[in-house]
């Protein structure tokens, strides 16, 4: 067996803009029990929406195989997402399989999961026991009326907060909390969210509403720029910027001057961070995407199910990465200048590709 391709050792796999492959996001289901207005609007994802049949999804063995090849080629962090990843039956088993992977230098990988928190109170102990390192929980408001208007399925805030507590109690922290800010929907809650999570050890991150997919009716005037978010909080709770944890960290970091902890801002619209983007994504069906805003993926499932070897899989993965030159957020204005969203090329949905 040739090990030259699969086991590449320390040589980083660089794309055309010299960005290494470091992170892998894997979408484990296209289904979700929420219908967040910015992600899976009910008018599109209604009762008769055709989600993928089970046999189309990558199996846990296929996901692990793909992840193992990616880790042999530079990936150090894996994040499970969706749809809602905790809806995938037996997710703990997948976590156990992924947690056993080692980098070429023998280190464990960093294994995280992004969830809407609805099943976390119940599942957190099993996830931690299986080897998950951390969770990110999405929560857009502390006010039930606002939160329910955003998740659009009347899911109460209290159950998500219970999930956050359960995750922290079993060591899945520091828990990050993602708040997508949409002007006119939940921007009035920015400061109350900051106040609530200040001093808890959880890291609240404000995410600019993005123009992912082609169904969420994105409009620039509904984006609240991160600079405005920081200014609104700092007016009441003094803040100062802090350095990134590592090169390529997507969140801008700030801390409370009184020592109450830190917050983050993810400014994918107003401050593009494509230059440091080291992230590949695998869809539920095993399509490899090199950008959240891609219009097409590369079919790795066909290769695996067609009897491809690990070396062939590694060659496909690294070949796609090497030819990558995506930098959508840096050129967004050129795309969004087209007024009619339907005239934009059809982009893949966030729930399919994984956020
Ligand atoms: N269901 C899980 C959840 O909500 O955490 C995981 C999948 S979700 C697609 C991943 C993240 O993407 C969530 O934090 C969500 O808030 C964020 N997201 C979805 N649509 C977005 C949009 N249009 N703009 C910004 N963030 C978005
Ligand atoms: Fe579901 Fe997450 Fe999308 Fe909300 S953001 S609809 S919880 S996948
Ligand atoms: Fe990465 Fe694409 Fe987002 Fe730029 S737009 S940061 S390349 S995912």
mmCIF file of C-alpha atoms and ligand atoms in Angstrom:
data_model
loop_
_atom_site.group_PDB
_atom_site.id
_atom_site.type_symbol
_atom_site.label_atom_id
_atom_site.label_comp_id
_atom_site.label_asym_id
_atom_site.label_seq_id
_atom_site.Cartn_x
_atom_site.Cartn_y
_atom_site.Cartn_z
ATOM 1 C CA UNK A 1 0.000 0.000 0.000
ATOM 2 C CA UNK A 2 1.291 3.449 -0.834
ATOM 3 C CA UNK A 3 1.251 5.739 2.178
ATOM 4 C CA UNK A 4 2.555 8.803 0.389
ATOM 5 C CA UNK A 5 -0.802 10.367 -0.321
ATOM 6 C CA UNK A 6 -2.805 9.334 2.724
ATOM 7 C CA UNK A 7 -0.143 9.907 5.333
ATOM 8 C CA UNK A 8 1.329 13.202 4.352
ATOM 9 C CA UNK A 9 3.017 13.975 7.665
ATOM 10 C CA UNK A 10 3.772 17.604 8.363
ATOM 11 C CA UNK A 11 3.558 19.063 4.830
ATOM 12 C CA UNK A 12 0.481 21.295 4.809
ATOM 13 C CA UNK A 13 -2.002 20.993 1.964
ATOM 14 C CA UNK A 14 -2.333 24.555 0.663
ATOM 15 C CA UNK A 15 -4.993 26.019 -1.606
ATOM 16 C CA UNK A 16 -4.313 28.548 -4.367
ATOM 17 C CA UNK A 17 -4.372 31.399 -1.839
ATOM 18 C CA UNK A 18 -1.898 29.458 0.366
ATOM 19 C CA UNK A 19 -4.473 28.609 3.019
ATOM 20 C CA UNK A 20 -3.935 25.227 4.718
ATOM 21 C CA UNK A 21 -6.681 22.657 5.215
ATOM 22 C CA UNK A 22 -7.232 22.659 9.005
ATOM 23 C CA UNK A 23 -10.942 22.465 9.824
ATOM 24 C CA UNK A 24 -13.696 20.171 8.697
ATOM 25 C CA UNK A 25 -17.404 20.755 9.247
ATOM 26 C CA UNK A 26 -19.582 17.761 8.720
ATOM 27 C CA UNK A 27 -23.319 18.010 8.294
ATOM 28 C CA UNK A 28 -24.884 14.848 9.713
ATOM 29 C CA UNK A 29 -28.527 15.542 8.856
ATOM 30 C CA UNK A 30 -30.492 17.957 6.685
ATOM 31 C CA UNK A 31 -33.451 17.782 9.098
ATOM 32 C CA UNK A 32 -34.246 20.157 11.903
ATOM 33 C CA UNK A 33 -37.005 20.579 14.481
ATOM 34 C CA UNK A 34 -36.703 24.400 14.214
ATOM 35 C CA UNK A 35 -37.626 26.615 11.287
ATOM 36 C CA UNK A 36 -35.384 29.603 11.973
ATOM 37 C CA UNK A 37 -36.462 32.398 9.675
ATOM 38 C CA UNK A 38 -32.912 33.060 8.492
ATOM 39 C CA UNK A 39 -32.100 29.416 7.786
ATOM 40 C CA UNK A 40 -35.083 27.125 7.063
ATOM 41 C CA UNK A 41 -38.048 29.416 6.428
ATOM 42 C CA UNK A 42 -41.372 27.590 6.728
ATOM 43 C CA UNK A 43 -42.594 28.682 3.320
ATOM 44 C CA UNK A 44 -39.795 26.647 1.760
ATOM 45 C CA UNK A 45 -39.200 23.944 4.371
ATOM 46 C CA UNK A 46 -42.875 23.111 4.859
ATOM 47 C CA UNK A 47 -44.730 19.868 5.547
ATOM 48 C CA UNK A 48 -44.095 18.448 2.097
ATOM 49 C CA UNK A 49 -40.461 19.446 1.839
ATOM 50 C CA UNK A 50 -38.520 16.391 0.634
ATOM 51 C CA UNK A 51 -35.669 15.743 3.033
ATOM 52 C CA UNK A 52 -33.110 13.170 2.000
ATOM 53 C CA UNK A 53 -33.889 9.485 2.505
ATOM 54 C CA UNK A 54 -31.615 7.716 4.980
ATOM 55 C CA UNK A 55 -29.629 5.753 2.409
ATOM 56 C CA UNK A 56 -28.503 9.003 0.808
ATOM 57 C CA UNK A 57 -26.812 10.145 4.006
ATOM 58 C CA UNK A 58 -23.237 9.209 4.704
ATOM 59 C CA UNK A 59 -23.121 6.366 7.218
ATOM 60 C CA UNK A 60 -21.083 6.778 10.410
ATOM 61 C CA UNK A 61 -18.435 4.499 8.888
ATOM 62 C CA UNK A 62 -18.265 6.679 5.760
ATOM 63 C CA UNK A 63 -18.070 9.878 7.805
ATOM 64 C CA UNK A 64 -15.294 8.436 9.955
ATOM 65 C CA UNK A 65 -13.375 7.210 6.947
ATOM 66 C CA UNK A 66 -13.541 10.593 5.303
ATOM 67 C CA UNK A 67 -12.563 12.299 8.552
ATOM 68 C CA UNK A 68 -9.603 9.964 9.004
ATOM 69 C CA UNK A 69 -8.303 10.813 5.537
ATOM 70 C CA UNK A 70 -8.838 14.532 6.213
ATOM 71 C CA UNK A 71 -6.987 14.290 9.542
ATOM 72 C CA UNK A 72 -4.088 12.531 7.803
ATOM 73 C CA UNK A 73 -3.957 15.562 5.508
ATOM 74 C CA UNK A 74 -3.903 18.394 8.010
ATOM 75 C CA UNK A 75 -7.354 18.617 9.599
ATOM 76 C CA UNK A 76 -7.091 19.204 13.347
ATOM 77 C CA UNK A 77 -10.620 20.327 14.175
ATOM 78 C CA UNK A 78 -13.891 18.676 13.330
ATOM 79 C CA UNK A 79 -17.291 20.178 13.980
ATOM 80 C CA UNK A 80 -20.544 18.267 13.587
ATOM 81 C CA UNK A 81 -23.470 20.324 12.420
ATOM 82 C CA UNK A 82 -26.572 20.158 10.242
ATOM 83 C CA UNK A 83 -29.585 20.654 10.179
ATOM 84 C CA UNK A 84 -29.844 19.742 13.834
ATOM 85 C CA UNK A 85 -27.058 17.210 14.532
ATOM 86 C CA UNK A 86 -28.668 15.889 17.724
ATOM 87 C CA UNK A 87 -31.567 14.600 15.611
ATOM 88 C CA UNK A 88 -29.236 12.076 13.961
ATOM 89 C CA UNK A 89 -29.915 8.796 15.699
ATOM 90 C CA UNK A 90 -26.920 7.356 17.522
ATOM 91 C CA UNK A 91 -24.846 10.526 17.223
ATOM 92 C CA UNK A 92 -22.888 9.485 20.342
ATOM 93 C CA UNK A 93 -21.595 6.486 18.434
ATOM 94 C CA UNK A 94 -20.269 8.744 15.657
ATOM 95 C CA UNK A 95 -18.628 10.954 18.259
ATOM 96 C CA UNK A 96 -16.948 7.941 19.806
ATOM 97 C CA UNK A 97 -15.581 6.920 16.394
ATOM 98 C CA UNK A 98 -14.293 10.412 15.571
ATOM 99 C CA UNK A 99 -12.802 10.974 19.015
ATOM 100 C CA UNK A 100 -10.495 8.004 18.410
ATOM 101 C CA UNK A 101 -8.817 9.693 15.406
ATOM 102 C CA UNK A 102 -5.247 10.935 15.778
ATOM 103 C CA UNK A 103 -3.262 13.459 13.736
ATOM 104 C CA UNK A 104 -0.017 12.308 12.045
ATOM 105 C CA UNK A 105 1.844 13.544 15.130
ATOM 106 C CA UNK A 106 -0.374 11.462 17.392
ATOM 107 C CA UNK A 107 -2.485 14.271 18.864
ATOM 108 C CA UNK A 108 -6.200 13.964 19.494
ATOM 109 C CA UNK A 109 -8.411 16.120 17.294
ATOM 110 C CA UNK A 110 -10.548 18.960 18.585
ATOM 111 C CA UNK A 111 -14.127 17.685 18.321
ATOM 112 C CA UNK A 112 -17.042 20.101 18.613
ATOM 113 C CA UNK A 113 -20.722 20.247 17.725
ATOM 114 C CA UNK A 114 -23.126 23.085 16.930
ATOM 115 C CA UNK A 115 -26.703 22.578 18.115
ATOM 116 C CA UNK A 116 -29.932 24.458 18.635
ATOM 117 C CA UNK A 117 -29.841 23.059 22.178
ATOM 118 C CA UNK A 118 -33.306 21.552 22.097
ATOM 119 C CA UNK A 119 -32.119 18.042 23.019
ATOM 120 C CA UNK A 120 -28.980 19.023 24.886
ATOM 121 C CA UNK A 121 -30.303 18.833 28.449
ATOM 122 C CA UNK A 122 -31.044 15.193 27.816
ATOM 123 C CA UNK A 123 -28.017 14.241 25.636
ATOM 124 C CA UNK A 124 -25.121 16.263 27.115
ATOM 125 C CA UNK A 125 -23.853 13.518 29.468
ATOM 126 C CA UNK A 126 -23.757 10.892 26.688
ATOM 127 C CA UNK A 127 -22.034 13.307 24.288
ATOM 128 C CA UNK A 128 -19.330 14.132 26.823
ATOM 129 C CA UNK A 129 -18.872 10.497 27.717
ATOM 130 C CA UNK A 130 -18.434 9.620 24.021
ATOM 131 C CA UNK A 131 -15.531 12.080 23.728
ATOM 132 C CA UNK A 132 -17.026 15.354 22.489
ATOM 133 C CA UNK A 133 -14.861 18.308 23.584
ATOM 134 C CA UNK A 134 -17.157 21.325 23.259
ATOM 135 C CA UNK A 135 -20.550 22.530 22.113
ATOM 136 C CA UNK A 136 -21.768 25.715 20.507
ATOM 137 C CA UNK A 137 -25.429 26.427 21.197
ATOM 138 C CA UNK A 138 -27.488 28.749 19.030
ATOM 139 C CA UNK A 139 -29.773 31.106 20.932
ATOM 140 C CA UNK A 140 -31.131 34.278 19.374
ATOM 141 C CA UNK A 141 -32.962 35.849 22.304
ATOM 142 C CA UNK A 142 -33.835 35.448 25.984
ATOM 143 C CA UNK A 143 -37.313 36.659 25.390
ATOM 144 C CA UNK A 144 -39.752 33.882 24.526
ATOM 145 C CA UNK A 145 -41.827 35.918 22.098
ATOM 146 C CA UNK A 146 -38.743 37.016 20.138
ATOM 147 C CA UNK A 147 -37.067 33.600 20.250
ATOM 148 C CA UNK A 148 -40.218 31.840 19.154
ATOM 149 C CA UNK A 149 -40.724 34.288 16.302
ATOM 150 C CA UNK A 150 -37.218 33.392 15.132
ATOM 151 C CA UNK A 151 -37.308 29.589 15.607
ATOM 152 C CA UNK A 152 -40.889 29.640 14.260
ATOM 153 C CA UNK A 153 -41.872 26.419 16.064
ATOM 154 C CA UNK A 154 -42.718 27.935 19.467
ATOM 155 C CA UNK A 155 -39.693 26.403 21.147
ATOM 156 C CA UNK A 156 -39.171 28.000 24.582
ATOM 157 C CA UNK A 157 -35.950 29.734 25.669
ATOM 158 C CA UNK A 158 -35.944 27.919 29.028
ATOM 159 C CA UNK A 159 -35.233 24.515 27.498
ATOM 160 C CA UNK A 160 -32.247 25.842 25.573
ATOM 161 C CA UNK A 161 -30.901 27.423 28.771
ATOM 162 C CA UNK A 162 -31.280 24.052 30.520
ATOM 163 C CA UNK A 163 -29.270 22.500 27.693
ATOM 164 C CA UNK A 164 -26.510 25.082 28.097
ATOM 165 C CA UNK A 165 -26.333 24.390 31.837
ATOM 166 C CA UNK A 166 -26.255 20.640 31.261
ATOM 167 C CA UNK A 167 -23.425 20.991 28.728
ATOM 168 C CA UNK A 168 -21.365 23.147 31.083
ATOM 169 C CA UNK A 169 -21.996 20.742 33.970
ATOM 170 C CA UNK A 170 -20.505 17.793 32.071
ATOM 171 C CA UNK A 171 -17.454 19.729 30.870
ATOM 172 C CA UNK A 172 -18.485 20.546 27.285
ATOM 173 C CA UNK A 173 -17.230 24.085 27.781
ATOM 174 C CA UNK A 174 -16.454 26.804 27.499
ATOM 175 C CA UNK A 175 -19.890 26.769 25.893
ATOM 176 C CA UNK A 176 -20.148 29.172 22.988
ATOM 177 C CA UNK A 177 -23.518 30.729 22.341
ATOM 178 C CA UNK A 178 -24.296 31.911 18.826
ATOM 179 C CA UNK A 179 -26.798 34.723 18.367
ATOM 180 C CA UNK A 180 -27.642 35.585 14.780
ATOM 181 C CA UNK A 181 -28.640 39.238 14.833
ATOM 182 C CA UNK A 182 -31.342 40.303 12.417
ATOM 183 C CA UNK A 183 -32.360 43.938 12.480
ATOM 184 C CA UNK A 184 -35.960 44.466 13.511
ATOM 185 C CA UNK A 185 -36.210 40.921 14.885
ATOM 186 C CA UNK A 186 -33.837 40.533 17.823
ATOM 187 C CA UNK A 187 -31.390 43.436 17.771
ATOM 188 C CA UNK A 188 -33.182 44.926 20.786
ATOM 189 C CA UNK A 189 -31.890 41.917 22.762
ATOM 190 C CA UNK A 190 -28.175 42.431 22.138
ATOM 191 C CA UNK A 191 -27.422 44.085 25.471
ATOM 192 C CA UNK A 192 -29.729 41.850 27.521
ATOM 193 C CA UNK A 193 -28.040 38.750 26.061
ATOM 194 C CA UNK A 194 -24.634 40.225 26.914
ATOM 195 C CA UNK A 195 -25.759 40.993 30.480
ATOM 196 C CA UNK A 196 -27.235 37.539 30.949
ATOM 197 C CA UNK A 197 -24.127 35.612 29.908
ATOM 198 C CA UNK A 198 -21.583 38.001 31.434
ATOM 199 C CA UNK A 199 -19.778 36.268 34.281
ATOM 200 C CA UNK A 200 -21.061 32.778 33.434
ATOM 201 C CA UNK A 201 -17.907 31.557 31.669
ATOM 202 C CA UNK A 202 -19.908 30.999 28.469
ATOM 203 C CA UNK A 203 -18.769 32.911 25.385
ATOM 204 C CA UNK A 204 -21.560 34.760 23.606
ATOM 205 C CA UNK A 205 -20.916 35.429 19.922
ATOM 206 C CA UNK A 206 -22.913 37.781 17.739
ATOM 207 C CA UNK A 207 -23.210 36.638 14.145
ATOM 208 C CA UNK A 208 -24.046 38.935 11.267
ATOM 209 C CA UNK A 209 -27.084 37.685 9.340
ATOM 210 C CA UNK A 210 -25.594 36.144 6.214
ATOM 211 C CA UNK A 211 -26.794 35.676 2.671
ATOM 212 C CA UNK A 212 -26.302 31.912 2.734
ATOM 213 C CA UNK A 213 -28.439 29.756 0.452
ATOM 214 C CA UNK A 214 -31.032 31.315 -1.781
ATOM 215 C CA UNK A 215 -34.224 31.016 0.275
ATOM 216 C CA UNK A 216 -33.767 33.201 3.335
ATOM 217 C CA UNK A 217 -34.693 36.501 1.682
ATOM 218 C CA UNK A 218 -31.479 38.164 2.793
ATOM 219 C CA UNK A 219 -31.297 41.959 2.707
ATOM 220 C CA UNK A 220 -28.305 44.048 3.587
ATOM 221 C CA UNK A 221 -30.405 46.446 5.664
ATOM 222 C CA UNK A 222 -31.284 43.567 8.015
ATOM 223 C CA UNK A 223 -27.627 42.989 8.850
ATOM 224 C CA UNK A 224 -26.514 44.625 12.088
ATOM 225 C CA UNK A 225 -22.781 45.319 11.610
ATOM 226 C CA UNK A 226 -20.570 43.931 14.376
ATOM 227 C CA UNK A 227 -19.154 47.398 15.021
ATOM 228 C CA UNK A 228 -22.661 48.508 15.958
ATOM 229 C CA UNK A 229 -23.143 45.460 18.198
ATOM 230 C CA UNK A 230 -19.910 46.222 20.053
ATOM 231 C CA UNK A 231 -20.759 49.917 20.371
ATOM 232 C CA UNK A 232 -24.206 49.156 21.806
ATOM 233 C CA UNK A 233 -22.787 46.774 24.415
ATOM 234 C CA UNK A 234 -19.771 48.925 25.270
ATOM 235 C CA UNK A 235 -22.053 51.893 25.975
ATOM 236 C CA UNK A 236 -23.403 49.967 28.977
ATOM 237 C CA UNK A 237 -20.786 47.320 29.728
ATOM 238 C CA UNK A 238 -17.258 48.603 28.961
ATOM 239 C CA UNK A 239 -15.263 46.366 26.620
ATOM 240 C CA UNK A 240 -11.763 46.099 25.212
ATOM 241 C CA UNK A 241 -10.497 44.072 22.234
ATOM 242 C CA UNK A 242 -8.281 41.053 22.816
ATOM 243 C CA UNK A 243 -5.963 39.139 20.498
ATOM 244 C CA UNK A 244 -7.080 36.133 18.493
ATOM 245 C CA UNK A 245 -6.458 32.705 20.039
ATOM 246 C CA UNK A 246 -4.857 31.491 16.826
ATOM 247 C CA UNK A 247 -4.320 32.787 13.276
ATOM 248 C CA UNK A 248 -7.507 32.445 11.278
ATOM 249 C CA UNK A 249 -9.913 32.595 14.216
ATOM 250 C CA UNK A 250 -13.186 33.770 12.725
ATOM 251 C CA UNK A 251 -14.533 35.593 15.767
ATOM 252 C CA UNK A 252 -13.256 39.016 16.776
ATOM 253 C CA UNK A 253 -12.745 38.869 20.565
ATOM 254 C CA UNK A 254 -13.556 41.412 23.271
ATOM 255 C CA UNK A 255 -13.514 41.235 27.051
ATOM 256 C CA UNK A 256 -15.377 43.097 29.736
ATOM 257 C CA UNK A 257 -13.099 45.598 31.430
ATOM 258 C CA UNK A 258 -14.386 44.497 34.819
ATOM 259 C CA UNK A 259 -13.243 40.895 34.264
ATOM 260 C CA UNK A 260 -16.716 39.544 33.473
ATOM 261 C CA UNK A 261 -15.490 37.325 30.646
ATOM 262 C CA UNK A 262 -15.397 37.602 26.878
ATOM 263 C CA UNK A 263 -17.681 37.926 23.875
ATOM 264 C CA UNK A 264 -17.085 37.499 20.169
ATOM 265 C CA UNK A 265 -18.352 38.902 16.888
ATOM 266 C CA UNK A 266 -18.476 37.027 13.620
ATOM 267 C CA UNK A 267 -18.511 39.666 10.925
ATOM 268 C CA UNK A 268 -18.789 37.633 7.778
ATOM 269 C CA UNK A 269 -20.571 40.464 5.993
ATOM 270 C CA UNK A 270 -18.767 43.603 7.143
ATOM 271 C CA UNK A 271 -15.250 42.259 7.771
ATOM 272 C CA UNK A 272 -14.621 39.308 5.495
ATOM 273 C CA UNK A 273 -12.141 36.804 6.854
ATOM 274 C CA UNK A 274 -11.634 34.710 3.715
ATOM 275 C CA UNK A 275 -7.873 35.265 3.802
ATOM 276 C CA UNK A 276 -7.635 33.036 6.855
ATOM 277 C CA UNK A 277 -10.366 30.543 5.959
ATOM 278 C CA UNK A 278 -9.009 27.021 6.463
ATOM 279 C CA UNK A 279 -12.370 25.265 6.496
ATOM 280 C CA UNK A 280 -13.794 22.525 4.310
ATOM 281 C CA UNK A 281 -17.370 21.315 4.579
ATOM 282 C CA UNK A 282 -18.937 17.960 3.895
ATOM 283 C CA UNK A 283 -22.653 17.844 3.216
ATOM 284 C CA UNK A 284 -25.042 15.164 4.484
ATOM 285 C CA UNK A 285 -24.599 13.357 1.184
ATOM 286 C CA UNK A 286 -20.821 13.469 1.174
ATOM 287 C CA UNK A 287 -20.366 16.427 -1.134
ATOM 288 C CA UNK A 288 -17.209 18.364 -0.353
ATOM 289 C CA UNK A 289 -17.606 22.155 -0.383
ATOM 290 C CA UNK A 290 -14.709 24.560 -0.064
ATOM 291 C CA UNK A 291 -16.840 27.602 0.748
ATOM 292 C CA UNK A 292 -20.116 28.245 2.564
ATOM 293 C CA UNK A 293 -21.275 30.138 -0.503
ATOM 294 C CA UNK A 294 -20.358 27.513 -3.060
ATOM 295 C CA UNK A 295 -22.826 26.577 -5.767
ATOM 296 C CA UNK A 296 -21.479 23.080 -6.283
ATOM 297 C CA UNK A 297 -19.701 20.380 -4.312
ATOM 298 C CA UNK A 298 -17.451 17.455 -5.145
ATOM 299 C CA UNK A 299 -18.969 14.017 -4.728
ATOM 300 C CA UNK A 300 -16.865 11.995 -2.293
ATOM 301 C CA UNK A 301 -19.681 9.570 -1.525
ATOM 302 C CA UNK A 302 -19.663 8.282 -5.107
ATOM 303 C CA UNK A 303 -15.956 7.649 -4.789
ATOM 304 C CA UNK A 304 -16.378 5.791 -1.493
ATOM 305 C CA UNK A 305 -19.396 3.762 -2.589
ATOM 306 C CA UNK A 306 -17.730 3.009 -5.937
ATOM 307 C CA UNK A 307 -14.911 1.159 -4.189
ATOM 308 C CA UNK A 308 -12.344 3.980 -4.137
ATOM 309 C CA UNK A 309 -9.314 3.403 -1.925
ATOM 310 C CA UNK A 310 -8.230 5.670 0.925
ATOM 311 C CA UNK A 311 -5.431 6.960 -1.267
ATOM 312 C CA UNK A 312 -7.905 7.860 -3.997
ATOM 313 C CA UNK A 313 -10.067 9.576 -1.426
ATOM 314 C CA UNK A 314 -7.061 11.512 -0.137
ATOM 315 C CA UNK A 315 -6.116 12.492 -3.662
ATOM 316 C CA UNK A 316 -9.638 13.730 -4.373
ATOM 317 C CA UNK A 317 -9.788 15.722 -1.127
ATOM 318 C CA UNK A 318 -6.368 17.317 -1.462
ATOM 319 C CA UNK A 319 -6.837 17.890 -5.195
ATOM 320 C CA UNK A 320 -10.044 19.853 -4.569
ATOM 321 C CA UNK A 321 -8.390 21.806 -1.758
ATOM 322 C CA UNK A 322 -5.326 22.655 -3.866
ATOM 323 C CA UNK A 323 -7.464 24.113 -6.625
ATOM 324 C CA UNK A 324 -9.542 26.172 -4.162
ATOM 325 C CA UNK A 325 -9.590 29.923 -4.582
ATOM 326 C CA UNK A 326 -12.920 30.797 -2.876
ATOM 327 C CA UNK A 327 -13.158 34.194 -1.230
ATOM 328 C CA UNK A 328 -16.860 34.958 -1.536
ATOM 329 C CA UNK A 329 -17.222 37.309 1.436
ATOM 330 C CA UNK A 330 -14.514 39.564 0.086
ATOM 331 C CA UNK A 331 -16.369 39.994 -3.189
ATOM 332 C CA UNK A 332 -19.933 39.845 -1.858
ATOM 333 C CA UNK A 333 -20.975 43.289 -3.087
ATOM 334 C CA UNK A 334 -20.412 42.202 -6.688
ATOM 335 C CA UNK A 335 -22.842 39.303 -6.206
ATOM 336 C CA UNK A 336 -25.477 41.024 -4.120
ATOM 337 C CA UNK A 337 -25.615 44.031 -6.404
ATOM 338 C CA UNK A 338 -28.033 41.934 -8.439
ATOM 339 C CA UNK A 339 -31.345 43.053 -6.910
ATOM 340 C CA UNK A 340 -33.446 39.958 -7.547
ATOM 341 C CA UNK A 341 -32.278 37.108 -5.309
ATOM 342 C CA UNK A 342 -33.684 34.529 -7.717
ATOM 343 C CA UNK A 343 -31.357 35.901 -10.373
ATOM 344 C CA UNK A 344 -28.390 34.931 -8.250
ATOM 345 C CA UNK A 345 -26.942 31.558 -9.026
ATOM 346 C CA UNK A 346 -28.661 28.983 -6.814
ATOM 347 C CA UNK A 347 -26.523 28.444 -3.756
ATOM 348 C CA UNK A 348 -26.562 25.485 -1.450
ATOM 349 C CA UNK A 349 -28.634 25.833 1.745
ATOM 350 C CA UNK A 350 -27.027 26.201 5.182
ATOM 351 C CA UNK A 351 -29.053 23.290 6.603
ATOM 352 C CA UNK A 352 -27.627 21.012 3.896
ATOM 353 C CA UNK A 353 -24.032 22.097 3.937
ATOM 354 C CA UNK A 354 -23.847 22.801 7.675
ATOM 355 C CA UNK A 355 -23.237 26.219 9.199
HETATM 356 N N1 LIG B 1 -29.032 23.469 14.044
HETATM 357 C C1 LIG B 1 -27.790 23.805 14.621
HETATM 358 C C2 LIG B 1 -27.832 25.197 15.196
HETATM 359 O O1 LIG B 1 -28.746 25.955 14.883
HETATM 360 O O2 LIG B 1 -26.920 25.516 15.973
HETATM 361 C C3 LIG B 1 -26.606 23.657 13.692
HETATM 362 C C4 LIG B 1 -26.766 24.082 12.264
HETATM 363 S S1 LIG B 1 -26.986 25.822 12.020
HETATM 364 C C5 LIG B 1 -27.136 25.899 10.252
HETATM 365 C C6 LIG B 1 -25.367 26.447 12.406
HETATM 366 C C7 LIG B 1 -25.283 27.905 12.716
HETATM 367 O O3 LIG B 1 -25.562 28.651 11.566
HETATM 368 C C8 LIG B 1 -26.236 28.374 13.789
HETATM 369 O O4 LIG B 1 -25.529 29.036 14.828
HETATM 370 C C9 LIG B 1 -27.123 29.333 13.051
HETATM 371 O O5 LIG B 1 -27.576 30.342 13.889
HETATM 372 C C10 LIG B 1 -26.232 29.820 11.954
HETATM 373 N N2 LIG B 1 -26.966 30.363 10.798
HETATM 374 C C11 LIG B 1 -27.944 29.772 10.076
HETATM 375 N N3 LIG B 1 -28.377 30.592 9.090
HETATM 376 C C12 LIG B 1 -27.651 31.734 9.194
HETATM 377 C C13 LIG B 1 -27.629 32.970 8.465
HETATM 378 N N4 LIG B 1 -28.440 33.210 7.437
HETATM 379 N N5 LIG B 1 -26.737 33.912 8.857
HETATM 380 C C14 LIG B 1 -25.904 33.698 9.893
HETATM 381 N N6 LIG B 1 -25.864 32.554 10.595
HETATM 382 C C15 LIG B 1 -26.745 31.594 10.270
HETATM 383 FE FE1 LIG B 2 -32.331 24.443 12.409
HETATM 384 FE FE2 LIG B 2 -30.013 25.438 13.124
HETATM 385 FE FE3 LIG B 2 -31.099 26.187 10.811
HETATM 386 FE FE4 LIG B 2 -32.227 26.980 13.067
HETATM 387 S S1 LIG B 2 -30.177 27.526 12.342
HETATM 388 S S2 LIG B 2 -33.320 26.102 11.302
HETATM 389 S S3 LIG B 2 -31.863 25.296 14.403
HETATM 390 S S4 LIG B 2 -30.398 24.177 11.306
HETATM 391 FE FE1 LIG B 3 -14.395 30.929 3.856
HETATM 392 FE FE2 LIG B 3 -16.067 31.184 1.792
HETATM 393 FE FE3 LIG B 3 -16.675 32.266 4.168
HETATM 394 FE FE4 LIG B 3 -14.707 33.317 2.681
HETATM 395 S S1 LIG B 3 -16.866 33.244 2.158
HETATM 396 S S2 LIG B 3 -14.645 32.919 4.895
HETATM 397 S S3 LIG B 3 -13.849 31.450 1.746
HETATM 398 S S4 LIG B 3 -16.465 30.066 3.715
#
